[in-house]
Amino acid sequence: YAFMKTSCMHCADPSCVSACPVTAMTKDPKTGIVAYDAEACVGCRYCVVACPFGIPKYQYDSPTGKIGKCELCRHRYKDGHYSACAEVCPTGATLYGRTSDLLSEAKRRLALAPGSLTTYPRGNLSGGPDQSYQGYVGKYKQHVYGETEYGGTQVLKLSAVDFEKVGMPYLPPKSSASTSETIQHTLYGGLLMPFAVLGAMTYVAKRNVHHEDDAPTDEQRKEGS
Ligand code: SF4
Ligand code: SF4
Ligand code: SF4
């Protein structure tokens, strides 16, 4: 058996933010946290459909349902805390820190020989007290999930079994948000779409307009009936 922690990946180019029509989902340009604003949310659930990891969950049992998702415990920072899952994890299987520090730690582990003894950090990798301990290196798959997937994610994962077996989908290096925005910008940037729509509307309108000259006379109508 194997376990995988499931939470928001805080994508570099989040599809949920791209899909949200009212900017209730936003990505903080400084911390990278993808946050949710319940006051702004209109409950359309576009973000639920857009997320490739199935993270945003909607409150279907409420007439005024809201979205629930991991916000990297941003409400705890003002009290000097960080992500609760990393703060309480006894083995350091979940770590908190800057993405660059997490990536360095992941690559360090991948470079170690399985079974060798190493120092495992716990808690906050980018600050806080040293809580590290000695342990044996696992037999990791040689891949840091999130380094390239979907344009990159700020949550990174290591696994000893195939990622797909623990619920992490195969994803291309480009996010769908980026792909759809490229298409939209290309179409609208060159005003191709407005012209195409105008062209189509003109054509439909023209097909449905009968010129007076084309209209049957009263005598023709009587003959027809
Ligand atoms: S994992 Fe899903 S909910 Fe989280 S930032 Fe990415 S698209 Fe949004
Ligand atoms: S459900 Fe709310 S957060 Fe999600 S896309 Fe709709 S308005 Fe945005
Ligand atoms: S404890 Fe906080 S950071 Fe960890 S998964 Fe839950 S909401 Fe996200």
Tab-separated table of C-alpha atoms and ligand atoms in Angstrom:
chain	number	residue	atom	x	y	z
A	1	TYR	CA	0.000	0.000	0.000
A	2	ALA	CA	0.973	3.640	-0.424
A	3	PHE	CA	-0.395	6.977	0.759
A	4	MET	CA	-0.596	10.344	-0.964
A	5	LYS	CA	-1.636	13.607	0.625
A	6	THR	CA	-4.190	15.416	-1.516
A	7	SER	CA	-4.535	19.184	-1.422
A	8	CYS	CA	-4.352	22.196	-3.704
A	9	MET	CA	-1.153	22.211	-5.752
A	10	HIS	CA	-1.076	26.036	-5.908
A	11	CYS	CA	-0.407	25.856	-9.614
A	12	ALA	CA	1.875	28.437	-11.190
A	13	ASP	CA	-0.794	29.000	-13.833
A	14	PRO	CA	-4.017	27.924	-12.083
A	15	SER	CA	-6.961	26.823	-14.212
A	16	CYS	CA	-9.383	27.576	-11.354
A	17	VAL	CA	-8.317	31.236	-11.402
A	18	SER	CA	-8.570	31.361	-15.169
A	19	ALA	CA	-12.063	29.816	-15.131
A	20	CYS	CA	-13.531	31.950	-12.332
A	21	PRO	CA	-15.696	34.687	-13.896
A	22	VAL	CA	-15.722	36.963	-10.837
A	23	THR	CA	-12.127	36.698	-9.536
A	24	ALA	CA	-13.238	34.861	-6.417
A	25	MET	CA	-10.178	32.658	-7.025
A	26	THR	CA	-6.935	34.597	-7.084
A	27	LYS	CA	-3.233	33.820	-7.053
A	28	ASP	CA	-1.133	35.980	-4.762
A	29	PRO	CA	1.748	37.296	-6.883
A	30	LYS	CA	4.080	37.303	-3.849
A	31	THR	CA	3.329	34.076	-1.986
A	32	GLY	CA	1.826	32.127	-4.876
A	33	ILE	CA	-1.092	31.046	-2.697
A	34	VAL	CA	-4.277	30.401	-4.663
A	35	ALA	CA	-6.921	31.890	-2.397
A	36	TYR	CA	-10.706	31.822	-2.377
A	37	ASP	CA	-13.039	34.716	-1.577
A	38	ALA	CA	-16.420	33.373	-0.450
A	39	GLU	CA	-17.970	36.872	-0.566
A	40	ALA	CA	-17.196	37.245	-4.264
A	41	CYS	CA	-18.149	33.673	-5.254
A	42	VAL	CA	-21.378	33.252	-7.236
A	43	GLY	CA	-21.397	29.448	-6.960
A	44	CYS	CA	-21.024	28.722	-10.676
A	45	ARG	CA	-18.600	25.823	-9.962
A	46	TYR	CA	-16.464	26.505	-13.049
A	47	CYS	CA	-13.390	26.112	-10.824
A	48	VAL	CA	-14.553	22.626	-9.802
A	49	VAL	CA	-14.614	21.547	-13.427
A	50	ALA	CA	-11.427	23.381	-14.401
A	51	CYS	CA	-9.079	21.953	-11.754
A	52	PRO	CA	-7.194	18.922	-13.128
A	53	PHE	CA	-6.588	17.638	-9.576
A	54	GLY	CA	-10.245	17.680	-8.450
A	55	ILE	CA	-9.481	20.010	-5.553
A	56	PRO	CA	-12.236	22.657	-5.224
A	57	LYS	CA	-15.295	21.062	-3.616
A	58	TYR	CA	-18.736	22.635	-3.671
A	59	GLN	CA	-21.198	22.606	-0.758
A	60	TYR	CA	-24.074	20.905	-2.573
A	61	ASP	CA	-26.106	20.491	0.612
A	62	SER	CA	-26.458	24.237	1.144
A	63	PRO	CA	-28.769	26.661	-0.707
A	64	THR	CA	-25.929	29.197	-0.579
A	65	GLY	CA	-23.113	26.736	-1.228
A	66	LYS	CA	-19.497	27.823	-1.194
A	67	ILE	CA	-16.257	26.305	-2.409
A	68	GLY	CA	-13.856	24.530	-0.074
A	69	LYS	CA	-10.189	24.204	-0.930
A	70	CYS	CA	-6.725	24.302	0.667
A	71	GLU	CA	-5.451	27.878	0.917
A	72	LEU	CA	-2.092	26.861	2.386
A	73	CYS	CA	-3.491	27.823	5.794
A	74	ARG	CA	-3.027	31.518	5.001
A	75	HIS	CA	-5.245	32.396	7.980
A	76	ARG	CA	-2.570	31.007	10.351
A	77	TYR	CA	0.350	33.175	9.233
A	78	LYS	CA	-0.635	36.205	11.294
A	79	ASP	CA	-0.151	34.098	14.457
A	80	GLY	CA	3.311	32.941	13.387
A	81	HIS	CA	2.124	29.552	12.165
A	82	TYR	CA	2.304	27.941	8.749
A	83	SER	CA	0.528	25.042	7.008
A	84	ALA	CA	-0.976	22.920	9.767
A	85	CYS	CA	-0.405	19.686	7.847
A	86	ALA	CA	3.342	20.365	7.709
A	87	GLU	CA	3.500	21.747	11.240
A	88	VAL	CA	2.037	18.609	12.817
A	89	CYS	CA	3.505	15.929	10.519
A	90	PRO	CA	5.708	13.763	12.786
A	91	THR	CA	7.895	12.324	10.021
A	92	GLY	CA	8.346	15.322	7.718
A	93	ALA	CA	6.481	13.500	4.970
A	94	THR	CA	4.771	16.854	4.484
A	95	LEU	CA	7.079	19.850	4.536
A	96	TYR	CA	6.493	23.568	4.260
A	97	GLY	CA	8.818	26.133	2.697
A	98	ARG	CA	9.709	28.121	-0.381
A	99	THR	CA	9.167	26.111	-3.541
A	100	SER	CA	12.849	26.509	-4.476
A	101	ASP	CA	13.885	25.000	-1.107
A	102	LEU	CA	11.417	22.144	-1.504
A	103	LEU	CA	12.734	21.431	-4.995
A	104	SER	CA	16.327	21.358	-3.697
A	105	GLU	CA	15.317	18.923	-0.948
A	106	ALA	CA	13.486	16.707	-3.444
A	107	LYS	CA	16.490	16.603	-5.774
A	108	ARG	CA	18.822	15.879	-2.860
A	109	ARG	CA	16.746	12.831	-1.956
A	110	LEU	CA	16.578	11.594	-5.530
A	111	ALA	CA	20.382	11.710	-5.698
A	112	LEU	CA	20.805	9.518	-2.572
A	113	ALA	CA	21.232	5.756	-2.745
A	114	PRO	CA	18.104	3.896	-1.573
A	115	GLY	CA	18.665	2.402	1.852
A	116	SER	CA	21.415	4.845	2.852
A	117	LEU	CA	21.151	6.889	6.024
A	118	THR	CA	20.328	10.580	5.702
A	119	THR	CA	18.974	13.561	7.589
A	120	TYR	CA	15.286	14.228	7.132
A	121	PRO	CA	13.964	17.719	7.897
A	122	ARG	CA	10.574	18.338	9.470
A	123	GLY	CA	8.226	21.319	9.587
A	124	ASN	CA	9.392	24.508	7.928
A	125	LEU	CA	12.247	23.971	5.495
A	126	SER	CA	12.818	27.698	4.995
A	127	GLY	CA	13.024	28.739	8.663
A	128	GLY	CA	12.082	27.784	12.199
A	129	PRO	CA	13.750	25.398	14.639
A	130	ASP	CA	15.749	22.393	13.449
A	131	GLN	CA	13.556	19.311	13.910
A	132	SER	CA	15.505	17.009	11.630
A	133	TYR	CA	16.156	13.341	12.343
A	134	GLN	CA	18.115	10.463	10.836
A	135	GLY	CA	16.341	7.974	8.613
A	136	TYR	CA	16.824	5.604	5.692
A	137	VAL	CA	16.319	6.769	2.125
A	138	GLY	CA	13.274	5.428	0.316
A	139	LYS	CA	13.263	3.995	-3.189
A	140	TYR	CA	11.875	7.040	-4.924
A	141	LYS	CA	10.700	7.235	-8.506
A	142	GLN	CA	13.144	9.552	-10.262
A	143	HIS	CA	10.662	12.322	-10.827
A	144	VAL	CA	9.582	15.428	-8.925
A	145	TYR	CA	5.872	15.705	-9.588
A	146	GLY	CA	4.913	19.343	-10.092
A	147	GLU	CA	8.255	20.560	-11.369
A	148	THR	CA	6.945	20.665	-14.923
A	149	GLU	CA	3.365	19.315	-14.806
A	150	TYR	CA	0.759	21.751	-16.051
A	151	GLY	CA	3.130	24.699	-16.167
A	152	GLY	CA	4.561	23.819	-12.749
A	153	THR	CA	2.982	23.675	-9.318
A	154	GLN	CA	4.206	25.168	-6.062
A	155	VAL	CA	3.423	21.958	-4.207
A	156	LEU	CA	5.927	19.266	-5.183
A	157	LYS	CA	5.696	15.521	-4.616
A	158	LEU	CA	7.927	12.494	-4.418
A	159	SER	CA	6.646	8.948	-4.530
A	160	ALA	CA	7.930	5.402	-4.280
A	161	VAL	CA	5.208	4.136	-6.632
A	162	ASP	CA	3.915	5.444	-9.966
A	163	PHE	CA	2.234	8.796	-9.445
A	164	GLU	CA	-0.880	7.760	-11.331
A	165	LYS	CA	-1.373	4.909	-8.856
A	166	VAL	CA	-1.623	7.407	-6.018
A	167	GLY	CA	-4.068	9.718	-7.757
A	168	MET	CA	-1.695	12.166	-9.421
A	169	PRO	CA	-2.737	12.370	-13.083
A	170	TYR	CA	-0.427	12.479	-16.045
A	171	LEU	CA	-0.473	16.103	-17.235
A	172	PRO	CA	1.282	17.941	-20.062
A	173	PRO	CA	3.835	20.654	-19.243
A	174	LYS	CA	1.463	23.394	-20.420
A	175	SER	CA	-1.651	24.248	-18.416
A	176	SER	CA	-5.070	24.358	-20.063
A	177	ALA	CA	-5.407	27.931	-18.745
A	178	SER	CA	-2.338	28.912	-20.703
A	179	THR	CA	-3.521	27.033	-23.804
A	180	SER	CA	-7.019	28.545	-23.803
A	181	GLU	CA	-5.676	32.035	-23.077
A	182	THR	CA	-3.215	31.706	-25.967
A	183	ILE	CA	-6.082	30.744	-28.282
A	184	GLN	CA	-8.286	33.595	-27.028
A	185	HIS	CA	-5.506	36.163	-27.248
A	186	THR	CA	-4.644	35.004	-30.745
A	187	LEU	CA	-8.241	35.222	-31.911
A	188	TYR	CA	-9.168	38.467	-30.184
A	189	GLY	CA	-5.704	39.999	-30.471
A	190	GLY	CA	-5.975	39.986	-34.258
A	191	LEU	CA	-9.724	40.695	-34.102
A	192	LEU	CA	-10.276	37.442	-35.970
A	193	MET	CA	-13.123	36.312	-33.721
A	194	PRO	CA	-15.179	39.536	-33.897
A	195	PHE	CA	-14.877	39.520	-37.680
A	196	ALA	CA	-15.785	35.853	-37.826
A	197	VAL	CA	-18.867	36.458	-35.659
A	198	LEU	CA	-19.821	39.524	-37.621
A	199	GLY	CA	-19.386	37.548	-40.817
A	200	ALA	CA	-21.585	34.731	-39.557
A	201	MET	CA	-24.269	37.086	-38.295
A	202	THR	CA	-24.286	38.982	-41.546
A	203	TYR	CA	-24.664	35.770	-43.471
A	204	VAL	CA	-27.529	34.497	-41.315
A	205	ALA	CA	-29.259	37.865	-41.419
A	206	LYS	CA	-28.895	38.013	-45.178
A	207	ARG	CA	-30.345	34.543	-45.634
A	208	ASN	CA	-33.423	35.439	-43.614
A	209	VAL	CA	-34.177	38.778	-45.262
A	210	HIS	CA	-36.647	38.693	-48.154
A	211	HIS	CA	-36.381	41.671	-50.416
A	212	GLU	CA	-39.713	43.258	-51.296
A	213	ASP	CA	-39.041	42.427	-54.958
A	214	ASP	CA	-38.717	38.746	-53.980
A	215	ALA	CA	-41.977	38.676	-51.996
A	216	PRO	CA	-44.924	36.949	-53.767
A	217	THR	CA	-47.772	39.157	-54.956
A	218	ASP	CA	-51.364	38.653	-53.654
A	219	GLU	CA	-52.297	36.989	-56.953
A	220	GLN	CA	-49.315	34.594	-56.708
A	221	ARG	CA	-50.319	33.721	-53.097
A	222	LYS	CA	-53.915	32.960	-54.200
A	223	GLU	CA	-52.639	30.796	-57.043
A	224	GLY	CA	-50.375	28.991	-54.610
A	225	SER	CA	-53.265	28.324	-52.200
B	1	SF4	S1	-4.705	22.465	-7.868
B	1	SF4	FE1	-6.703	23.050	-8.697
B	1	SF4	S2	-7.581	24.416	-7.137
B	1	SF4	FE2	-5.357	24.305	-6.740
B	1	SF4	S3	-4.450	26.044	-7.896
B	1	SF4	FE3	-4.349	24.242	-9.237
B	1	SF4	S4	-6.244	24.402	-10.486
B	1	SF4	FE4	-6.546	25.722	-8.664
B	2	SF4	S1	-17.715	28.636	-7.896
B	2	SF4	FE1	-17.043	30.625	-7.055
B	2	SF4	S2	-14.783	30.478	-7.009
B	2	SF4	FE2	-15.520	28.795	-8.344
B	2	SF4	S3	-15.455	29.662	-10.442
B	2	SF4	FE3	-17.560	30.051	-9.654
B	2	SF4	S4	-17.472	32.101	-8.712
B	2	SF4	FE4	-15.328	31.426	-8.991
B	3	SF4	S1	-3.606	21.860	6.626
B	3	SF4	FE1	-3.677	23.828	5.508
B	3	SF4	S2	-1.988	23.766	4.025
B	3	SF4	FE2	-2.353	21.654	4.748
B	3	SF4	S3	-3.755	20.791	3.213
B	3	SF4	FE3	-5.032	21.587	4.883
B	3	SF4	S4	-5.532	23.707	4.248
B	3	SF4	FE4	-3.799	23.026	2.968
